Each structure stands twice: as C-alpha cells, then as structure tokens.
Short mmCIF file of C-alpha atoms in Angstrom, two decimals:
data_model
loop_
_atom_site.label_atom_id
_atom_site.label_comp_id
_atom_site.label_asym_id
_atom_site.label_seq_id
_atom_site.Cartn_x
_atom_site.Cartn_y
_atom_site.Cartn_z
CA MET A 27 15.71 25.75 -9.53
CA LYS A 28 12.65 24.73 -11.56
CA THR A 29 13.94 21.15 -11.79
CA ALA A 30 14.56 21.09 -8.03
CA ARG A 31 10.97 22.16 -7.37
CA ILE A 32 9.62 19.48 -9.71
CA PHE A 33 11.86 16.89 -8.03
CA ALA A 34 10.62 17.89 -4.56
CA PHE A 35 6.99 17.88 -5.70
CA ALA A 36 7.33 14.43 -7.33
CA TRP A 37 8.99 13.00 -4.21
CA ALA A 38 6.32 14.53 -1.97
CA ALA A 39 3.62 13.07 -4.20
CA ALA A 40 5.27 9.64 -4.07
CA LEU A 41 5.36 9.80 -0.28
CA ALA A 42 1.77 11.05 -0.12
CA ALA A 43 0.66 8.01 -2.12
CA VAL A 44 2.05 5.86 0.69
CA TRP A 45 1.10 8.04 3.65
CA LEU A 46 -2.52 8.57 2.60
CA LEU A 47 -3.41 5.40 0.70
CA ARG A 48 -1.36 2.41 1.79
CA PRO A 49 -1.97 0.58 5.07
CA PRO A 50 1.09 -0.62 7.00
CA LEU A 51 2.26 -3.91 5.58
CA THR A 52 2.52 -7.23 7.37
CA PRO A 53 4.71 -8.60 8.73
CA ASP A 54 7.54 -6.04 8.93
CA GLU A 55 5.87 -2.64 9.20
CA LEU A 56 3.12 -3.82 11.56
CA ARG A 57 5.66 -5.68 13.70
CA TYR A 58 7.88 -2.62 14.16
CA LEU A 59 4.90 -0.35 14.84
CA SER A 60 3.55 -2.80 17.40
CA VAL A 61 6.90 -2.98 19.19
CA ALA A 62 6.99 0.81 19.45
CA TRP A 63 3.32 0.89 20.54
CA GLU A 64 3.86 -1.64 23.33
CA MET A 65 6.92 0.29 24.53
CA HIS A 66 4.87 3.49 24.44
CA ASP A 67 1.87 1.95 26.17
CA GLY A 68 4.00 0.38 28.89
CA ASN A 69 6.33 3.38 29.18
CA ALA A 70 9.22 1.02 28.44
CA TRP A 71 12.51 2.41 27.15
CA LEU A 72 15.07 -0.26 27.96
CA VAL A 73 13.66 -3.52 26.54
CA PRO A 74 11.61 -3.53 23.31
CA LEU A 75 8.38 -5.52 23.63
CA LEU A 76 6.26 -7.54 21.22
CA ASN A 77 3.09 -9.33 22.30
CA GLY A 78 4.05 -8.78 25.92
CA GLU A 79 7.50 -10.38 25.59
CA ALA A 80 11.01 -9.01 25.10
CA TYR A 81 11.75 -8.45 21.41
CA ALA A 82 15.35 -9.33 20.60
CA HIS A 83 15.51 -9.05 16.82
CA LYS A 84 16.32 -5.32 16.64
CA PRO A 85 18.00 -2.72 18.89
CA PRO A 86 15.84 0.14 20.15
CA LEU A 87 17.06 3.37 18.48
CA MET A 88 14.34 3.62 15.82
CA PHE A 89 11.70 2.65 18.39
CA TRP A 90 13.04 5.39 20.67
CA LEU A 91 12.73 7.96 17.87
CA TRP A 92 9.14 6.93 17.19
CA ARG A 93 8.32 7.06 20.88
CA ILE A 94 9.72 10.58 21.13
CA ALA A 95 7.72 11.65 18.08
CA TRP A 96 4.59 10.17 19.68
CA LEU A 97 4.97 11.91 23.03
CA PRO A 98 3.09 15.14 22.09
CA PHE A 99 0.02 13.65 20.38
CA GLY A 100 0.15 9.90 20.89
CA PRO A 101 0.96 7.00 18.55
CA SER A 102 0.65 7.86 14.88
CA LEU A 103 1.50 6.03 11.68
CA LEU A 104 2.01 9.38 9.96
CA ALA A 105 4.65 10.43 12.49
CA ALA A 106 6.59 7.20 12.00
CA ARG A 107 6.46 7.59 8.23
CA ALA A 108 7.51 11.24 8.43
CA LEU A 109 10.56 10.23 10.45
CA GLN A 110 11.48 7.77 7.70
CA ALA A 111 11.47 10.64 5.21
CA VAL A 112 13.65 12.63 7.62
CA ALA A 113 16.13 9.75 7.63
CA ALA A 114 16.24 9.85 3.82
CA LEU A 115 16.88 13.61 3.80
CA LEU A 116 19.61 13.26 6.42
CA THR A 117 21.24 10.49 4.40
CA ILE A 118 21.29 12.66 1.28
CA GLY A 119 22.62 15.72 3.14
CA LEU A 120 25.36 13.75 4.91
CA THR A 121 26.40 12.20 1.58
CA ALA A 122 26.92 15.70 0.20
CA ARG A 123 29.03 16.61 3.25
CA LEU A 124 31.09 13.45 2.79
CA ALA A 125 31.75 14.36 -0.85
CA ARG A 126 32.89 17.84 0.25
CA ALA A 127 35.18 16.38 2.91
CA LEU A 128 36.78 13.90 0.51
CA ALA A 129 37.16 16.32 -2.42
CA PRO A 130 37.03 19.96 -1.22
CA GLU A 131 38.55 21.13 -4.52
CA SER A 132 35.52 19.76 -6.47
CA PRO A 133 32.73 22.20 -5.58
CA ARG A 134 30.13 20.57 -7.84
CA LEU A 135 30.62 17.06 -6.49
CA PRO A 136 28.49 17.40 -3.29
CA ARG A 137 25.47 18.57 -5.24
CA VAL A 138 25.82 15.87 -7.88
CA ALA A 139 26.33 13.15 -5.24
CA ALA A 140 23.17 14.30 -3.47
CA LEU A 141 21.27 14.27 -6.77
CA VAL A 142 22.48 10.77 -7.57
CA LEU A 143 21.52 9.36 -4.17
CA GLY A 144 18.23 11.23 -3.90
CA GLY A 145 17.47 10.33 -7.50
CA SER A 146 18.01 6.62 -6.97
CA PHE A 147 14.98 4.35 -7.07
CA ALA A 148 15.92 2.67 -3.78
CA VAL A 149 15.97 5.87 -1.71
CA GLN A 150 12.73 7.04 -3.27
CA VAL A 151 10.91 3.80 -2.51
CA TYR A 152 12.37 3.05 0.93
CA SER A 153 11.75 6.58 2.20
CA GLY A 154 8.12 5.46 2.34
CA PHE A 155 8.75 2.04 3.90
CA LEU A 156 9.22 1.56 7.63
CA ALA A 157 12.58 -0.16 8.02
CA PHE A 158 15.81 0.40 9.92
CA ASP A 159 18.25 0.76 7.06
CA LEU A 160 17.92 4.48 6.28
CA TRP A 161 18.48 5.32 9.94
CA LEU A 162 21.39 2.90 9.89
CA SER A 163 22.74 4.86 6.90
CA VAL A 164 22.64 8.06 8.97
CA GLY A 165 24.80 6.51 11.70
CA VAL A 166 27.17 5.00 9.11
CA LEU A 167 27.63 8.36 7.37
CA ILE A 168 28.37 10.11 10.67
CA ALA A 169 31.06 7.50 11.33
CA TRP A 170 32.50 7.97 7.82
CA LEU A 171 32.60 11.74 8.24
CA GLY A 172 34.45 11.34 11.53
CA LEU A 173 36.89 8.94 9.87
CA VAL A 174 37.61 11.39 7.03
CA ARG A 175 38.04 14.20 9.55
CA ALA A 176 40.52 12.14 11.57
CA VAL A 177 42.38 10.81 8.50
CA PRO A 178 41.81 13.32 5.65
CA PRO A 179 42.99 12.55 2.12
CA PRO A 180 45.69 14.63 0.40
CA GLY A 181 44.47 18.15 -0.26
CA GLY A 182 41.78 17.87 2.39
CA THR A 183 41.44 19.74 5.64
CA ALA A 184 44.02 19.45 8.38
CA PRO A 185 43.68 16.29 10.48
CA ALA A 186 41.47 16.68 13.56
CA PRO A 187 41.97 13.38 15.39
CA LEU A 188 40.11 14.20 18.59
CA SER A 189 36.90 15.49 17.00
CA GLY A 190 37.16 13.04 14.10
CA TRP A 191 37.43 9.92 16.23
CA SER A 192 34.72 11.29 18.54
CA TRP A 193 32.30 11.58 15.62
CA PHE A 194 33.36 8.13 14.41
CA ALA A 195 32.53 6.68 17.84
CA LEU A 196 29.18 8.49 17.94
CA GLY A 197 28.20 7.27 14.47
CA LEU A 198 29.30 3.72 15.24
CA GLY A 199 27.33 3.71 18.49
CA ALA A 200 24.21 5.05 16.79
CA ALA A 201 24.52 2.51 13.97
CA LEU A 202 24.93 -0.37 16.43
CA LEU A 203 21.87 0.82 18.33
CA THR A 204 19.93 0.91 15.07
CA LYS A 205 20.69 -2.51 13.63
CA GLY A 206 23.33 -4.19 15.72
CA PRO A 207 26.59 -5.63 14.38
CA ALA A 208 25.36 -5.38 10.77
CA ALA A 209 26.57 -1.78 10.99
CA LEU A 210 30.16 -3.02 11.07
CA LEU A 211 29.87 -4.31 7.50
CA ALA A 212 29.67 -0.73 6.21
CA ILE A 213 31.80 1.07 8.81
CA LEU A 214 34.85 -1.13 9.35
CA PRO A 215 36.07 -1.70 5.75
CA PRO A 216 36.91 1.97 4.95
CA ALA A 217 38.31 2.38 8.46
CA LEU A 218 40.65 -0.60 8.09
CA LEU A 219 41.60 0.39 4.53
CA HIS A 220 42.26 4.06 5.33
CA PRO A 221 45.98 3.92 4.41
CA TRP A 222 44.96 2.92 0.85
CA TRP A 223 42.35 5.61 0.16
CA SER A 224 43.83 8.43 2.26
CA GLY A 225 47.47 7.95 1.28
CA ALA A 226 48.42 8.76 4.86
CA ARG A 227 51.80 7.37 5.84
CA GLU A 228 52.82 9.51 8.80
CA ARG A 229 51.99 8.74 12.43
CA ALA A 230 50.53 5.35 11.49
CA GLY A 231 50.67 4.10 15.06
CA ALA A 232 48.70 7.08 16.36
CA ARG A 233 46.06 6.59 13.67
CA TRP A 234 45.55 2.91 14.44
CA LEU A 235 45.45 3.67 18.16
CA GLY A 236 42.82 6.37 17.55
CA LEU A 237 40.75 4.00 15.43
CA ALA A 238 40.89 1.29 18.10
CA ALA A 239 39.91 3.74 20.84
CA ALA A 240 37.02 5.12 18.75
CA ALA A 241 35.79 1.62 17.94
CA LEU A 242 35.82 0.74 21.64
CA ALA A 243 34.01 3.97 22.51
CA GLY A 244 31.34 3.32 19.87
CA SER A 245 30.89 -0.23 21.13
CA ALA A 246 30.62 1.14 24.69
CA ILE A 247 27.74 3.39 23.57
CA ALA A 248 25.84 0.35 22.34
CA LEU A 249 26.76 -1.74 25.38
CA ALA A 250 25.47 1.03 27.65
CA TRP A 251 22.04 -0.07 26.45
CA ALA A 252 22.68 -3.76 25.72
CA LEU A 253 24.09 -4.81 29.11
CA PRO A 254 21.28 -3.31 31.25
CA ALA A 255 18.72 -4.54 28.73
CA ALA A 256 20.17 -8.07 28.85
CA SER A 257 19.93 -8.01 32.62
CA ALA A 258 16.36 -6.71 32.62
CA GLY A 259 15.12 -8.93 29.79
CA GLY A 260 16.34 -12.25 31.18
CA ALA A 261 18.92 -14.81 30.15
CA GLU A 262 17.30 -15.84 26.87
CA TYR A 263 16.84 -12.25 25.75
CA GLY A 264 20.36 -11.32 26.85
CA ASN A 265 21.89 -14.18 24.88
CA ALA A 266 19.85 -13.21 21.81
CA ILE A 267 20.86 -9.53 21.71
CA LEU A 268 24.49 -10.11 22.65
CA TRP A 269 25.21 -13.09 20.44
CA GLY A 270 22.46 -15.42 19.30
CA GLN A 271 20.72 -13.29 16.66
CA THR A 272 23.93 -12.17 14.98
CA ALA A 273 25.50 -15.62 14.86
CA GLY A 274 22.27 -17.16 13.62
CA ARG A 275 21.85 -14.69 10.79
CA VAL A 276 25.43 -15.18 9.60
CA ARG A 277 25.38 -19.00 9.66
CA ASP A 278 21.81 -19.85 8.75
CA SER A 279 19.32 -17.03 8.54
CA PHE A 280 16.08 -17.34 10.46
CA ALA A 281 14.38 -15.62 7.51
CA HIS A 282 15.13 -14.13 4.09
CA ALA A 283 17.74 -16.78 3.17
CA GLN A 284 18.90 -16.16 -0.41
CA PRO A 285 21.67 -17.47 -2.69
CA LEU A 286 25.17 -16.00 -2.66
CA TRP A 287 24.66 -14.07 -5.91
CA PHE A 288 21.38 -12.44 -4.79
CA TYR A 289 22.74 -8.88 -4.56
CA LEU A 290 24.49 -8.84 -7.95
CA PRO A 291 21.30 -7.88 -9.85
CA VAL A 292 19.76 -6.11 -6.85
CA LEU A 293 22.38 -3.37 -6.43
CA PRO A 294 22.13 -2.10 -10.04
CA ALA A 295 18.34 -2.12 -9.76
CA MET A 296 18.52 -0.02 -6.60
CA LEU A 297 20.71 2.51 -8.43
CA MET A 298 18.27 3.02 -11.28
CA PRO A 299 17.90 5.11 -13.39
CA TRP A 300 21.61 5.96 -13.29
CA MET A 301 22.76 2.51 -14.36
CA VAL A 302 21.04 2.84 -17.75
CA TRP A 303 22.19 6.38 -18.54
CA PRO A 304 24.61 6.06 -21.49
CA ARG A 305 26.66 9.06 -20.37
CA LEU A 306 27.65 7.13 -17.23
CA TRP A 307 29.48 4.53 -19.33
CA ARG A 308 31.29 6.82 -21.77
CA ARG A 309 35.04 6.96 -21.61
CA GLY A 310 36.86 9.93 -20.21
CA SER A 311 39.48 10.77 -17.63
CA ILE A 312 38.36 11.41 -14.07
CA ALA A 313 38.89 14.97 -12.91
CA THR A 314 38.15 14.39 -9.22
CA PRO A 315 40.81 13.13 -6.77
CA ARG A 316 41.56 9.43 -6.61
CA ALA A 317 40.88 9.35 -2.85
CA ILE A 318 37.12 9.69 -3.23
CA SER A 319 36.87 6.77 -5.67
CA ARG A 320 39.11 4.64 -3.47
CA PHE A 321 37.05 5.48 -0.39
CA ALA A 322 33.84 4.49 -2.18
CA LEU A 323 35.38 1.26 -3.44
CA ALA A 324 36.64 0.50 0.08
CA VAL A 325 32.99 0.61 1.17
CA VAL A 326 31.13 -1.00 -1.73
CA LEU A 327 33.33 -3.99 -2.60
CA PRO A 328 33.98 -5.38 0.92
CA GLY A 329 30.43 -4.50 1.99
CA LEU A 330 28.86 -6.25 -0.97
CA ILE A 331 30.96 -9.36 -0.36
CA ALA A 332 30.14 -9.38 3.36
CA PHE A 333 26.39 -8.90 2.84
CA SER A 334 26.45 -11.66 0.20
CA VAL A 335 28.13 -14.14 2.54
CA ILE A 336 25.48 -13.61 5.22
CA SER A 337 22.59 -16.01 4.74
CA GLY A 338 19.74 -13.53 5.32
CA LYS A 339 19.35 -11.09 2.43
CA GLN A 340 16.88 -8.33 1.61
CA PRO A 341 17.32 -5.50 -0.95
CA HIS A 342 17.08 -2.78 1.68
CA TYR A 343 20.02 -4.25 3.61
CA LEU A 344 22.24 -2.59 0.96
CA LEU A 345 20.97 0.94 1.68
CA PRO A 346 24.02 1.86 3.85
CA LEU A 347 26.26 1.13 0.85
CA LEU A 348 24.34 3.39 -1.54
CA PRO A 349 25.95 6.70 -0.45
CA ALA A 350 29.35 5.30 -1.44
CA ALA A 351 27.93 3.96 -4.70
CA ALA A 352 26.44 7.41 -5.35
CA LEU A 353 29.91 8.91 -4.93
CA LEU A 354 31.28 6.55 -7.59
CA ILE A 355 28.51 7.51 -10.01
CA ALA A 356 28.92 11.23 -9.28
CA VAL A 357 32.65 10.99 -9.94
CA ARG A 358 32.02 9.40 -13.34
CA LEU A 359 29.44 12.01 -14.24
CA LEU A 360 31.84 14.85 -13.39
CA ARG A 361 34.62 13.81 -15.72
CA GLU A 362 36.53 16.29 -17.79
CA SER A 363 33.49 16.46 -20.08
CA HIS A 364 31.91 18.64 -17.36
CA GLU A 365 28.42 17.19 -17.38
CA PRO A 366 26.06 20.10 -16.56
CA PRO A 367 24.40 19.61 -13.14
CA ALA A 368 21.09 20.76 -14.65
CA ARG A 369 21.09 17.78 -17.01
CA ILE A 370 21.92 15.46 -14.12
CA ALA A 371 19.06 16.95 -12.12
CA ARG A 372 16.64 16.34 -14.97
CA TRP A 373 17.73 12.70 -15.16
CA ALA A 374 17.21 12.41 -11.40
CA LEU A 375 13.52 13.20 -11.90
CA ALA A 376 13.00 9.69 -13.26
CA ALA A 377 13.31 8.13 -9.78
CA PRO A 378 10.57 10.04 -7.90
CA LEU A 379 8.26 9.82 -10.92
CA LEU A 380 8.78 6.06 -11.09
CA ALA A 381 8.35 5.80 -7.30
CA LEU A 382 5.10 7.78 -7.58
CA PHE A 383 3.82 5.37 -10.23
CA VAL A 384 4.86 2.30 -8.20
CA ASN A 385 3.47 3.65 -4.90
CA LEU A 386 0.16 4.63 -6.46
CA GLY A 387 -0.19 1.31 -8.24
CA PHE A 388 0.68 -0.70 -5.16
CA SER A 389 -1.43 1.39 -2.79
CA LEU A 390 -4.54 1.38 -4.97
CA GLY A 391 -4.24 -1.97 -6.68
CA TRP A 392 -2.61 -4.22 -4.08
CA GLY A 393 -1.80 -2.49 -0.81
CA THR A 394 -5.43 -1.98 0.20
CA ARG A 395 -5.98 -5.73 -0.08
CA TRP A 396 -3.55 -6.22 2.80
CA THR A 397 -5.34 -4.15 5.40
CA LEU A 398 -5.99 -5.95 8.68
CA GLN A 399 -7.73 -3.03 10.36
CA PRO A 400 -11.27 -4.54 10.43
CA ALA A 401 -9.95 -7.81 11.86
CA ALA A 402 -7.83 -5.94 14.42
CA ASP A 403 -10.89 -3.94 15.51
CA ALA A 404 -12.85 -7.16 16.02
CA VAL A 405 -10.01 -8.58 18.11
CA ALA A 406 -9.93 -5.39 20.17
CA ASN A 407 -13.68 -5.64 20.82
CA ALA A 408 -13.25 -9.24 22.01
CA GLN A 409 -10.47 -8.24 24.39
CA ARG A 410 -12.58 -5.41 25.79
CA GLU A 411 -15.25 -8.02 26.53
CA GLY A 412 -12.68 -9.96 28.54
CA ARG A 413 -12.25 -12.79 26.04
CA GLU A 414 -8.94 -14.48 25.32
CA VAL A 415 -7.83 -14.27 21.68
CA ALA A 416 -5.58 -16.62 19.69
CA LEU A 417 -4.23 -16.56 16.16
CA PHE A 418 -4.15 -19.87 14.25
CA GLY A 419 -2.70 -20.47 10.81
CA MET A 420 0.14 -17.96 10.84
CA ALA A 421 2.70 -16.74 13.33
CA TYR A 422 1.78 -13.65 15.31
CA HIS A 423 4.11 -10.75 14.57
CA GLY A 424 2.14 -7.88 16.05
CA GLN A 425 -0.38 -7.72 13.22
CA PHE A 426 -3.14 -6.41 15.51
CA HIS A 427 -1.46 -4.59 18.39
CA PHE A 428 -0.67 -1.24 16.77
CA LEU A 429 -3.70 -1.14 14.49
CA SER A 430 -6.21 -1.30 17.35
CA ARG A 431 -3.88 -0.31 20.22
CA LEU A 432 -4.23 -3.65 22.00
CA ARG A 433 -3.06 -3.92 25.60
CA ALA A 434 -3.27 -7.70 26.07
CA PRO A 435 -1.23 -10.39 24.30
CA ILE A 436 -2.50 -12.63 21.52
CA ALA A 437 -2.03 -16.37 22.06
CA ASP A 438 0.06 -18.10 19.39
CA PRO A 439 0.07 -21.80 20.37
CA PRO A 440 2.59 -23.90 18.42
CA GLY A 441 1.46 -26.90 16.39
CA ALA A 442 -1.77 -28.88 16.34
CA ILE A 443 -1.40 -30.09 19.94
CA GLY A 444 -0.95 -26.54 21.20
CA MET A 445 -4.02 -25.37 19.30
CA ARG A 446 -6.17 -28.23 20.62
CA ASN A 447 -5.09 -27.50 24.17
CA TRP A 448 -5.88 -23.81 23.78
CA LEU A 449 -9.35 -24.54 22.38
CA ARG A 450 -10.08 -26.89 25.28
CA GLU A 451 -8.84 -24.43 27.92
CA HIS A 452 -10.60 -21.34 26.48
CA PRO A 453 -14.01 -22.46 25.13
CA GLU A 454 -15.34 -18.89 25.09
CA GLY A 455 -12.18 -17.50 23.54
CA LEU A 456 -11.97 -15.98 20.09
CA VAL A 457 -9.85 -17.63 17.40
CA ALA A 458 -8.62 -15.68 14.39
CA LEU A 459 -8.16 -18.50 11.87
CA VAL A 460 -6.07 -17.70 8.78
CA GLU A 461 -6.79 -19.78 5.66
CA PRO A 462 -5.84 -19.55 2.00
CA ARG A 463 -8.30 -17.33 0.20
CA ASP A 464 -8.97 -20.03 -2.40
CA GLY A 465 -9.21 -22.84 0.17
CA ALA A 466 -12.29 -24.89 0.89
CA GLU A 467 -15.13 -23.12 2.64
CA ALA A 468 -15.52 -23.78 6.36
CA GLN A 469 -18.03 -26.43 7.41
CA ALA A 470 -20.14 -23.98 9.40
CA ALA A 471 -20.67 -20.27 9.47
CA SER A 472 -18.58 -18.30 11.91
CA GLU A 473 -20.25 -15.91 14.31
CA GLN A 474 -18.08 -13.10 12.95
CA PRO A 475 -17.48 -11.79 9.42
CA VAL A 476 -14.67 -13.03 7.21
CA PHE A 477 -11.82 -10.62 6.50
CA GLU A 478 -9.76 -11.04 3.36
CA PHE A 479 -6.17 -9.81 3.03
CA GLY A 480 -3.73 -10.57 0.27
CA THR A 481 -3.93 -14.22 -0.76
CA ARG A 482 -5.51 -15.26 2.54
CA ARG A 483 -8.62 -14.73 4.58
CA LEU A 484 -9.14 -14.48 8.31
CA ARG A 485 -12.23 -16.00 9.88
CA LEU A 486 -13.20 -15.36 13.51
CA TRP A 487 -14.51 -18.28 15.55
CA ARG A 488 -15.74 -18.97 19.03
CA ALA A 489 -13.24 -21.53 20.33
CA ALA A 490 -15.87 -24.11 21.34
CA ASP A 491 -17.51 -23.93 17.90
CA LEU A 492 -14.20 -24.45 16.14
CA ALA A 493 -13.31 -27.36 18.43
CA ALA A 494 -16.71 -28.95 17.74
CA LEU A 495 -15.79 -29.12 14.06
CA GLY A 496 -12.80 -31.27 14.96
CA PHE A 497 -10.23 -28.53 14.37
CA PRO A 498 -7.40 -28.99 13.86
CA PRO A 499 -7.68 -32.30 12.00
CA LYS A 500 -5.33 -34.97 13.26
CA THR A 501 -4.22 -35.75 9.71
CA ARG A 502 -4.20 -33.61 6.60
CA THR A 503 -6.63 -34.85 3.97
CA ALA A 504 -7.32 -33.74 0.43
CA GLY A 505 -9.23 -30.49 0.41
CA SER A 506 -8.63 -29.91 4.10
CA ALA A 507 -8.89 -26.35 5.30
CA GLU A 508 -6.29 -26.97 8.01
CA PRO A 509 -3.73 -24.16 7.89
CA ALA A 510 -0.03 -24.82 7.70
CA VAL A 511 1.45 -24.48 11.16
#
C-alpha cells in the first residue's frame, strides 16, 4: 500500500509538472486544442474545424470529449489534460480486466499487468501529452474484451456471443471515431487469429459470422458520423475522411515519414524500465495459460509489422499495442519463481520518477521557450481592431486560435507570389513573420515587439512596411532573412 501511494504521488507530480509549467506545444497540441475551440465557439459537432475550414486529419471523438468537458466552465487546457490522464487510467484498468478475462485462474496477473503498463515510461509521459492514442487504446481494449467474451480461451468463462460481439462492435466504432482506420491495425489481428490463441474449434462458422457482423456494426457506428460529415463538409473533405488521408499515410506519409526499422528501438524504449530488469530475462517455465501469451503475440507482432510498413511513424502510434506487450511482460514476471508483486511495484516506481524528472526538465528548461501566448495575444488585439492577420514563414496549424480564443481565420498564403499578393491587398494588415532565431536582423524595426520561441522568432509587421522592404525577395541571397516557404 505504501508503494502504491508513492507511485500515485510520483505520477501526480509528473502530471503537475506538465499541467502547471509547460505551455501547449506546437504544432500538435495547439492544433488539436484549436480544432476543439473552433468547434466549441461555432457550436459545431459534426465537422471539425481549423482556421475556419473543415479539418480532415482526425475523426471527432476526442474533440467531442473536450467539448463536453468544456460545457460547464468554458474552454480549458487543464480540462483537456485531465481527460488525457483519465484515458491513461482507463487503459490501465481495462488491461487488468483483459488479463482477468484471459487467465481467470491467475489472480495476481491483472494487478501485475496494470503495474507493468502504468509503470512504463510511455504511459507516464504520454498521459501528459495531448494526443489521440491513449483514447484509441481505450476503444481497442473494449473491442479486445468483447472478443475474449465472445471467444473465451480454455478455462475461461462461458462464451457470451451476443454481448461479446456487441462490445467488440462498440469498441471498434469508438476506436474508428478516435483515429480512423489505424484502429484496425490493433483490433483485427487478434480477431482474425482467434482460433490460434483461443483454441476454439467448435461452431467455427458461427464465430466467423459473429465477427463479420460485429465488424460491420462497428464500421456502421463510425459511418454514422462520417457519411453526414462528408456531405456537410463538401466533396474534398468527404474524400479526405473516407479515403484520401488513409491511403496517403500508407503509401507516402504527409508527415513523420521514417524508415522501416524505426519502431525496433522505439518499442523497447517505451517499455522502460521493464526491458532492463534482469529478472525479466531469467529462465523459468511459465505458470500462466498459453492463451494469454498467444493473444498478446497476436496483437504485438502483426501490429508492429503493420505500423512499420506505414510510411508515417511516431512513437506514440504504438500506444495501442502496449497493453498486449504489458501482458507478455507480466506473464514472464509471474513464472513459477513467484515474483512478489511488492517487488514489481517498487520497480514500477522508476517510470513516474523518470517522467517527473523529464517533465520538469522539459517544462522549465525548454518548454517555456516554446510559448506563443504573447504573440497570440498581439494577433488577437489586431483582430479586435478589425485588421486582417497573416502568418508568413511557417504553415498555420492553429498556433494562435486556442491560446487567445480567436474567432477569425489567419491568412496563410502559399509561396512568395501569394505573400506578395496578400501584402498588396491588405496594406494595413498585420503580418506575423517567422524567422530563424539566429538569422540576420531585419532591415527596419517592426512596430510590434519580437517574440522568440524555440529556435525561431516571430516579428510582427504592418503589411505596407514589410512590402516596402521588398519582402519577400524574388531570389534568395546569402544572408537573406527570407523564410523558407
């Protein structure tokens, strides 16, 4: 009990270091917050919005949850971050339930599986980062629990096909509404390989028919949003959410392209500190049923291959696979040597303590350098004065909208020709010009202060003044301050 209290305190301290000290990061966190803010401000539920346009890169479930959390007291970064911690707790709790369903005769396994997952560095860190993957893990785990209920392993509970396939459909639908078809990479492999891990041989036709019906029902849940949203958002948006984004990310990622082997070192790092515990690698026979190890392998191996084949890669994309990996580790820890859970719990303390150190260091030493709040406030003041605002030098991904609760779009003209045209058409407009921090100084002082963030700085200009300096230059010259566009 004492170890559990220390673990909870260390985790809470690690989260507090993020919640109280670190500003939301650009581009991802600010983009997602701005989408939810624009939906909230426009009372939009069907089509996510970013900078006044339909946002097709992510489905709406996480934005819906934030909107619901904001209804009582208005938009809040703290509420969004608290919901991320809720997703982490749900993921840990559902992992324990999955361990109980797969191995009911191993009473210690659920607790150890929860300790392994909660005590992994990835869960500790990403419970403080605004991303979709922990909520995706919740939907995936609900689908897995339904699958195990419909097709239990030997020694498990009696099959409950109706309720099991219903939960599978619900989890699949929620996962699809969280991150689209990427959910299938974690849900389909154990479903298709269920004869191998469950050992079920009877009524095979009924099981495959139930799986097909549940998959169709889960897809129907997602399509109940996607089809009306495609109609409301227009042809381009409809094509993007129904096909374009998924196909593009598989063939040639729009962002985060990495080599095929990228996840091979990433997955062990996410499972620290367990991967360096010598007791994990000692020999010994496994006392838990074979079904649980086979189920976990049916998730991790196909999922890791599938995620590796996809061009776009980020470490947090693997979060839905971690519950299954935690089951594999828990099984090895509970060999016939009977590893005491108290010792496992003490080892789990390493993750929140390391996360606390990392979060504090990043928040105090680096994260505060990335705040865009002063620049966003200046942009908001310009919009309240009726001035048009444009961002030059970097793509606009909602960096200002949530921070200062903007209600008007930011212009993001493409290329040098687009910027010249905008400057000519809006001489009294305000330009937020992003430059390298170590670049050459501007030729004249701007009417507004300079805001530094990360390795760059943002300088505010009256459009006519910037145009008078000949910006953007027609050709790049040595020492030019022209931003990359």
